[in-house]
Amino acid sequence: MISQDQARNIALVCLDVDGTLTDNGVYIGRVATPEGAAVELKRFDIADGLGIKMLQRAGIEVAFVSARESVATAMRAEELGVKYVYNSRSIPKVVALQELTSALGIPLEQVAFVGDDLADIPVLKRVGWPVAPANAAPEVKALAKVQLARRGGDGAVREFVELVLRASGEWDNLVAQYVADAEASGVPAS
Ligand SMILES: [Mg+2]
């Protein structure tokens, strides 16, 4: 599906958030205090997180590109050391993509974008590697060069990461390094 040369050429992986890094669900409520501050929670997949760390170890830039303002998204990005986060309603995804690729000096053909819904179509049409999780809208799947077997929030991002890093021939070394680092830190690898 992706050749070794193609995989080695990918320099930036952009990830939609809702429905790609999550199951598309959003828990909305209020804290049970007199002030009752509003809260919004999302559920992220831990295996996706490790996949993102592996991309970073391989020298591939990672960005979260969402059109929904969310503290949960910002917190998850910070936890994973993802430096590029767009989660503002006022910045269309296409503008975010243009800003990011010109700031990083990465041509669009070296960008992969994983997205599940109609809002992603404008960006998916522009990048070299449009990718759809299993739950993506039919219109998104029709555009995608890579269709994943797993759903957003259930390992779709990890599946894509492994696809790229196995195709590039780097996966086994990255795993060996990860395990060695985990052993050196005294924390059992699990
Ligand atoms: Mg989405």
mmCIF file of C-alpha atoms and ligand atoms in Angstrom:
data_model
loop_
_atom_site.group_PDB
_atom_site.id
_atom_site.type_symbol
_atom_site.label_atom_id
_atom_site.label_comp_id
_atom_site.label_asym_id
_atom_site.label_seq_id
_atom_site.Cartn_x
_atom_site.Cartn_y
_atom_site.Cartn_z
ATOM 1 C CA MET A 1 0.000 0.000 0.000
ATOM 2 C CA ILE A 2 2.864 2.406 0.885
ATOM 3 C CA SER A 3 6.298 1.697 -0.574
ATOM 4 C CA GLN A 4 9.499 2.149 1.419
ATOM 5 C CA ASP A 5 10.418 5.316 -0.523
ATOM 6 C CA GLN A 6 6.944 6.776 -0.054
ATOM 7 C CA ALA A 7 6.988 6.025 3.675
ATOM 8 C CA ARG A 8 10.428 7.606 4.106
ATOM 9 C CA ASN A 9 9.199 10.706 2.285
ATOM 10 C CA ILE A 10 6.428 11.469 4.810
ATOM 11 C CA ALA A 11 7.608 14.385 6.970
ATOM 12 C CA LEU A 12 4.441 15.561 8.704
ATOM 13 C CA VAL A 13 1.419 13.640 10.001
ATOM 14 C CA CYS A 14 -1.640 15.797 10.723
ATOM 15 C CA LEU A 15 -4.380 14.262 12.832
ATOM 16 C CA ASP A 16 -7.967 15.361 13.054
ATOM 17 C CA VAL A 17 -9.166 14.946 16.658
ATOM 18 C CA ASP A 18 -12.877 14.053 16.990
ATOM 19 C CA GLY A 19 -13.586 10.746 15.265
ATOM 20 C CA THR A 20 -9.889 10.182 14.508
ATOM 21 C CA LEU A 21 -8.065 10.412 17.842
ATOM 22 C CA THR A 22 -11.366 9.832 19.665
ATOM 23 C CA ASP A 23 -14.549 7.822 19.115
ATOM 24 C CA ASN A 24 -16.261 11.112 18.200
ATOM 25 C CA GLY A 25 -18.023 11.258 21.556
ATOM 26 C CA VAL A 26 -17.889 14.335 23.756
ATOM 27 C CA TYR A 27 -18.990 14.293 27.396
ATOM 28 C CA ILE A 28 -20.511 17.661 28.248
ATOM 29 C CA GLY A 29 -21.497 18.612 31.774
ATOM 30 C CA ARG A 30 -20.861 20.770 34.799
ATOM 31 C CA VAL A 31 -18.746 20.261 37.879
ATOM 32 C CA ALA A 32 -20.950 19.480 40.894
ATOM 33 C CA THR A 33 -20.018 22.599 42.843
ATOM 34 C CA PRO A 34 -22.029 25.773 43.465
ATOM 35 C CA GLU A 35 -20.051 27.515 40.686
ATOM 36 C CA GLY A 36 -20.782 24.568 38.367
ATOM 37 C CA ALA A 37 -18.000 25.207 35.848
ATOM 38 C CA ALA A 38 -18.649 23.624 32.444
ATOM 39 C CA VAL A 39 -16.537 20.581 31.564
ATOM 40 C CA GLU A 40 -15.948 18.759 28.326
ATOM 41 C CA LEU A 41 -14.216 15.377 28.314
ATOM 42 C CA LYS A 42 -12.974 13.163 25.492
ATOM 43 C CA ARG A 43 -11.575 9.642 25.513
ATOM 44 C CA PHE A 44 -8.188 9.154 23.822
ATOM 45 C CA ASP A 45 -6.561 5.826 22.952
ATOM 46 C CA ILE A 46 -3.292 5.124 24.767
ATOM 47 C CA ALA A 47 -1.941 2.939 21.928
ATOM 48 C CA ASP A 48 -2.384 5.880 19.553
ATOM 49 C CA GLY A 49 -0.330 7.956 21.987
ATOM 50 C CA LEU A 50 2.587 5.544 21.878
ATOM 51 C CA GLY A 51 2.300 5.498 18.091
ATOM 52 C CA ILE A 52 2.635 9.300 18.069
ATOM 53 C CA LYS A 53 5.740 9.025 20.264
ATOM 54 C CA MET A 54 7.182 6.559 17.741
ATOM 55 C CA LEU A 55 6.586 9.001 14.870
ATOM 56 C CA GLN A 56 8.422 11.662 16.864
ATOM 57 C CA ARG A 57 11.314 9.259 17.499
ATOM 58 C CA ALA A 58 11.457 8.680 13.735
ATOM 59 C CA GLY A 59 11.807 12.443 13.176
ATOM 60 C CA ILE A 60 8.318 12.890 11.716
ATOM 61 C CA GLU A 61 6.447 16.020 12.821
ATOM 62 C CA VAL A 62 2.964 15.524 14.293
ATOM 63 C CA ALA A 63 0.119 18.046 14.458
ATOM 64 C CA PHE A 64 -3.436 17.983 15.803
ATOM 65 C CA VAL A 65 -5.819 19.821 13.493
ATOM 66 C CA SER A 66 -9.347 20.301 14.828
ATOM 67 C CA ALA A 67 -11.975 22.962 14.332
ATOM 68 C CA ARG A 68 -13.431 22.450 17.829
ATOM 69 C CA GLU A 69 -12.027 24.393 20.765
ATOM 70 C CA SER A 70 -11.183 21.922 23.477
ATOM 71 C CA VAL A 71 -9.129 21.902 26.647
ATOM 72 C CA ALA A 72 -8.987 18.089 26.414
ATOM 73 C CA THR A 73 -7.313 18.294 22.999
ATOM 74 C CA ALA A 74 -4.748 20.815 24.250
ATOM 75 C CA MET A 75 -4.011 18.661 27.324
ATOM 76 C CA ARG A 76 -3.563 15.496 25.265
ATOM 77 C CA ALA A 77 -1.207 17.319 22.878
ATOM 78 C CA GLU A 78 0.859 18.629 25.769
ATOM 79 C CA GLU A 79 1.045 15.180 27.346
ATOM 80 C CA LEU A 80 2.434 13.743 24.100
ATOM 81 C CA GLY A 81 4.755 16.632 23.281
ATOM 82 C CA VAL A 82 2.789 17.484 20.130
ATOM 83 C CA LYS A 83 3.946 21.026 19.403
ATOM 84 C CA TYR A 84 1.512 21.949 16.662
ATOM 85 C CA VAL A 85 -2.116 22.151 17.756
ATOM 86 C CA TYR A 86 -4.902 23.903 15.930
ATOM 87 C CA ASN A 87 -8.167 23.756 17.819
ATOM 88 C CA SER A 88 -9.959 26.962 17.080
ATOM 89 C CA ARG A 89 -13.278 27.360 15.351
ATOM 90 C CA SER A 90 -11.955 30.535 13.737
ATOM 91 C CA ILE A 91 -9.106 28.834 11.865
ATOM 92 C CA PRO A 92 -10.333 26.629 8.993
ATOM 93 C CA LYS A 93 -8.367 23.398 8.635
ATOM 94 C CA VAL A 94 -7.100 24.450 5.213
ATOM 95 C CA VAL A 95 -5.619 27.627 6.697
ATOM 96 C CA ALA A 96 -4.042 25.625 9.515
ATOM 97 C CA LEU A 97 -2.493 23.245 6.999
ATOM 98 C CA GLN A 98 -1.123 26.098 4.878
ATOM 99 C CA GLU A 99 0.303 27.901 7.926
ATOM 100 C CA LEU A 100 1.931 24.787 9.293
ATOM 101 C CA THR A 101 3.458 23.489 6.072
ATOM 102 C CA SER A 102 4.904 26.861 5.152
ATOM 103 C CA ALA A 103 6.284 27.396 8.684
ATOM 104 C CA LEU A 104 7.928 23.967 8.646
ATOM 105 C CA GLY A 105 8.950 24.177 4.975
ATOM 106 C CA ILE A 106 7.306 20.823 4.228
ATOM 107 C CA PRO A 107 5.695 20.370 0.791
ATOM 108 C CA LEU A 108 2.104 19.098 0.769
ATOM 109 C CA GLU A 109 3.086 15.884 -0.996
ATOM 110 C CA GLN A 110 5.107 14.954 2.115
ATOM 111 C CA VAL A 111 2.105 15.398 4.402
ATOM 112 C CA ALA A 112 -0.307 12.703 5.605
ATOM 113 C CA PHE A 113 -3.660 13.791 7.027
ATOM 114 C CA VAL A 114 -5.909 11.400 8.913
ATOM 115 C CA GLY A 115 -9.512 12.583 9.090
ATOM 116 C CA ASP A 116 -12.988 11.075 9.297
ATOM 117 C CA ASP A 117 -15.627 13.580 8.280
ATOM 118 C CA LEU A 118 -16.730 16.074 5.655
ATOM 119 C CA ALA A 119 -14.867 18.950 7.345
ATOM 120 C CA ASP A 120 -11.626 17.163 6.469
ATOM 121 C CA ILE A 121 -12.282 16.942 2.734
ATOM 122 C CA PRO A 122 -10.657 20.293 1.814
ATOM 123 C CA VAL A 123 -7.409 19.286 3.524
ATOM 124 C CA LEU A 124 -7.514 15.662 2.400
ATOM 125 C CA LYS A 125 -7.723 16.883 -1.202
ATOM 126 C CA ARG A 126 -4.507 18.859 -0.817
ATOM 127 C CA VAL A 127 -2.101 16.487 0.922
ATOM 128 C CA GLY A 128 0.003 13.720 -0.585
ATOM 129 C CA TRP A 129 -1.436 11.116 1.793
ATOM 130 C CA PRO A 130 -5.134 11.411 2.638
ATOM 131 C CA VAL A 131 -6.016 8.714 5.190
ATOM 132 C CA ALA A 132 -9.444 7.567 6.436
ATOM 133 C CA PRO A 133 -10.230 5.593 9.609
ATOM 134 C CA ALA A 134 -12.850 2.822 9.321
ATOM 135 C CA ASN A 135 -15.595 5.119 10.639
ATOM 136 C CA ALA A 136 -14.965 7.819 8.013
ATOM 137 C CA ALA A 137 -17.797 9.209 5.896
ATOM 138 C CA PRO A 138 -18.117 7.531 2.470
ATOM 139 C CA GLU A 139 -17.073 10.789 0.770
ATOM 140 C CA VAL A 140 -13.885 10.809 2.841
ATOM 141 C CA LYS A 141 -13.140 7.157 2.122
ATOM 142 C CA ALA A 142 -13.584 7.848 -1.587
ATOM 143 C CA LEU A 143 -10.766 10.423 -1.412
ATOM 144 C CA ALA A 144 -8.407 8.466 0.813
ATOM 145 C CA LYS A 145 -5.277 6.783 -0.519
ATOM 146 C CA VAL A 146 -5.165 4.703 2.653
ATOM 147 C CA GLN A 147 -8.248 3.241 4.342
ATOM 148 C CA LEU A 148 -7.643 1.928 7.837
ATOM 149 C CA ALA A 149 -9.283 -1.151 9.359
ATOM 150 C CA ARG A 150 -9.557 0.455 12.803
ATOM 151 C CA ARG A 151 -11.923 3.175 13.934
ATOM 152 C CA GLY A 152 -11.065 6.571 15.386
ATOM 153 C CA GLY A 153 -10.411 6.314 19.118
ATOM 154 C CA ASP A 154 -9.836 2.577 18.728
ATOM 155 C CA GLY A 155 -6.310 2.388 17.344
ATOM 156 C CA ALA A 156 -6.757 3.938 13.885
ATOM 157 C CA VAL A 157 -3.830 6.294 14.424
ATOM 158 C CA ARG A 158 -1.637 3.506 15.786
ATOM 159 C CA GLU A 159 -2.518 1.399 12.731
ATOM 160 C CA PHE A 160 -1.429 4.190 10.391
ATOM 161 C CA VAL A 161 1.787 4.828 12.342
ATOM 162 C CA GLU A 162 2.763 1.165 12.146
ATOM 163 C CA LEU A 163 1.889 1.056 8.450
ATOM 164 C CA VAL A 164 4.272 3.960 7.754
ATOM 165 C CA LEU A 165 7.109 2.909 10.055
ATOM 166 C CA ARG A 166 7.003 -0.754 9.005
ATOM 167 C CA ALA A 167 6.998 0.293 5.335
ATOM 168 C CA SER A 168 9.962 2.600 5.940
ATOM 169 C CA GLY A 169 11.786 -0.255 7.682
ATOM 170 C CA GLU A 170 12.181 1.684 10.948
ATOM 171 C CA TRP A 171 9.580 0.060 13.197
ATOM 172 C CA ASP A 172 11.679 -2.801 14.620
ATOM 173 C CA ASN A 173 14.577 -0.492 15.522
ATOM 174 C CA LEU A 174 12.239 2.041 17.089
ATOM 175 C CA VAL A 175 10.638 -0.663 19.225
ATOM 176 C CA ALA A 176 14.071 -1.968 20.287
ATOM 177 C CA GLN A 177 15.124 1.592 21.242
ATOM 178 C CA TYR A 178 11.889 2.171 23.109
ATOM 179 C CA VAL A 179 12.304 -1.027 25.121
ATOM 180 C CA ALA A 180 15.973 -0.241 25.858
ATOM 181 C CA ASP A 181 15.004 3.254 27.063
ATOM 182 C CA ALA A 182 12.226 1.811 29.219
ATOM 183 C CA GLU A 183 14.668 -0.695 30.756
ATOM 184 C CA ALA A 184 17.309 1.999 31.359
ATOM 185 C CA SER A 185 14.760 4.159 33.157
ATOM 186 C CA GLY A 186 14.078 1.313 35.565
ATOM 187 C CA VAL A 187 10.435 1.113 34.569
ATOM 188 C CA PRO A 188 9.433 -2.289 33.214
ATOM 189 C CA ALA A 189 8.302 -2.085 29.599
ATOM 190 C CA SER A 190 4.691 -3.072 29.378
HETATM 191 MG MG MG B 1 -13.369 14.365 12.842
#
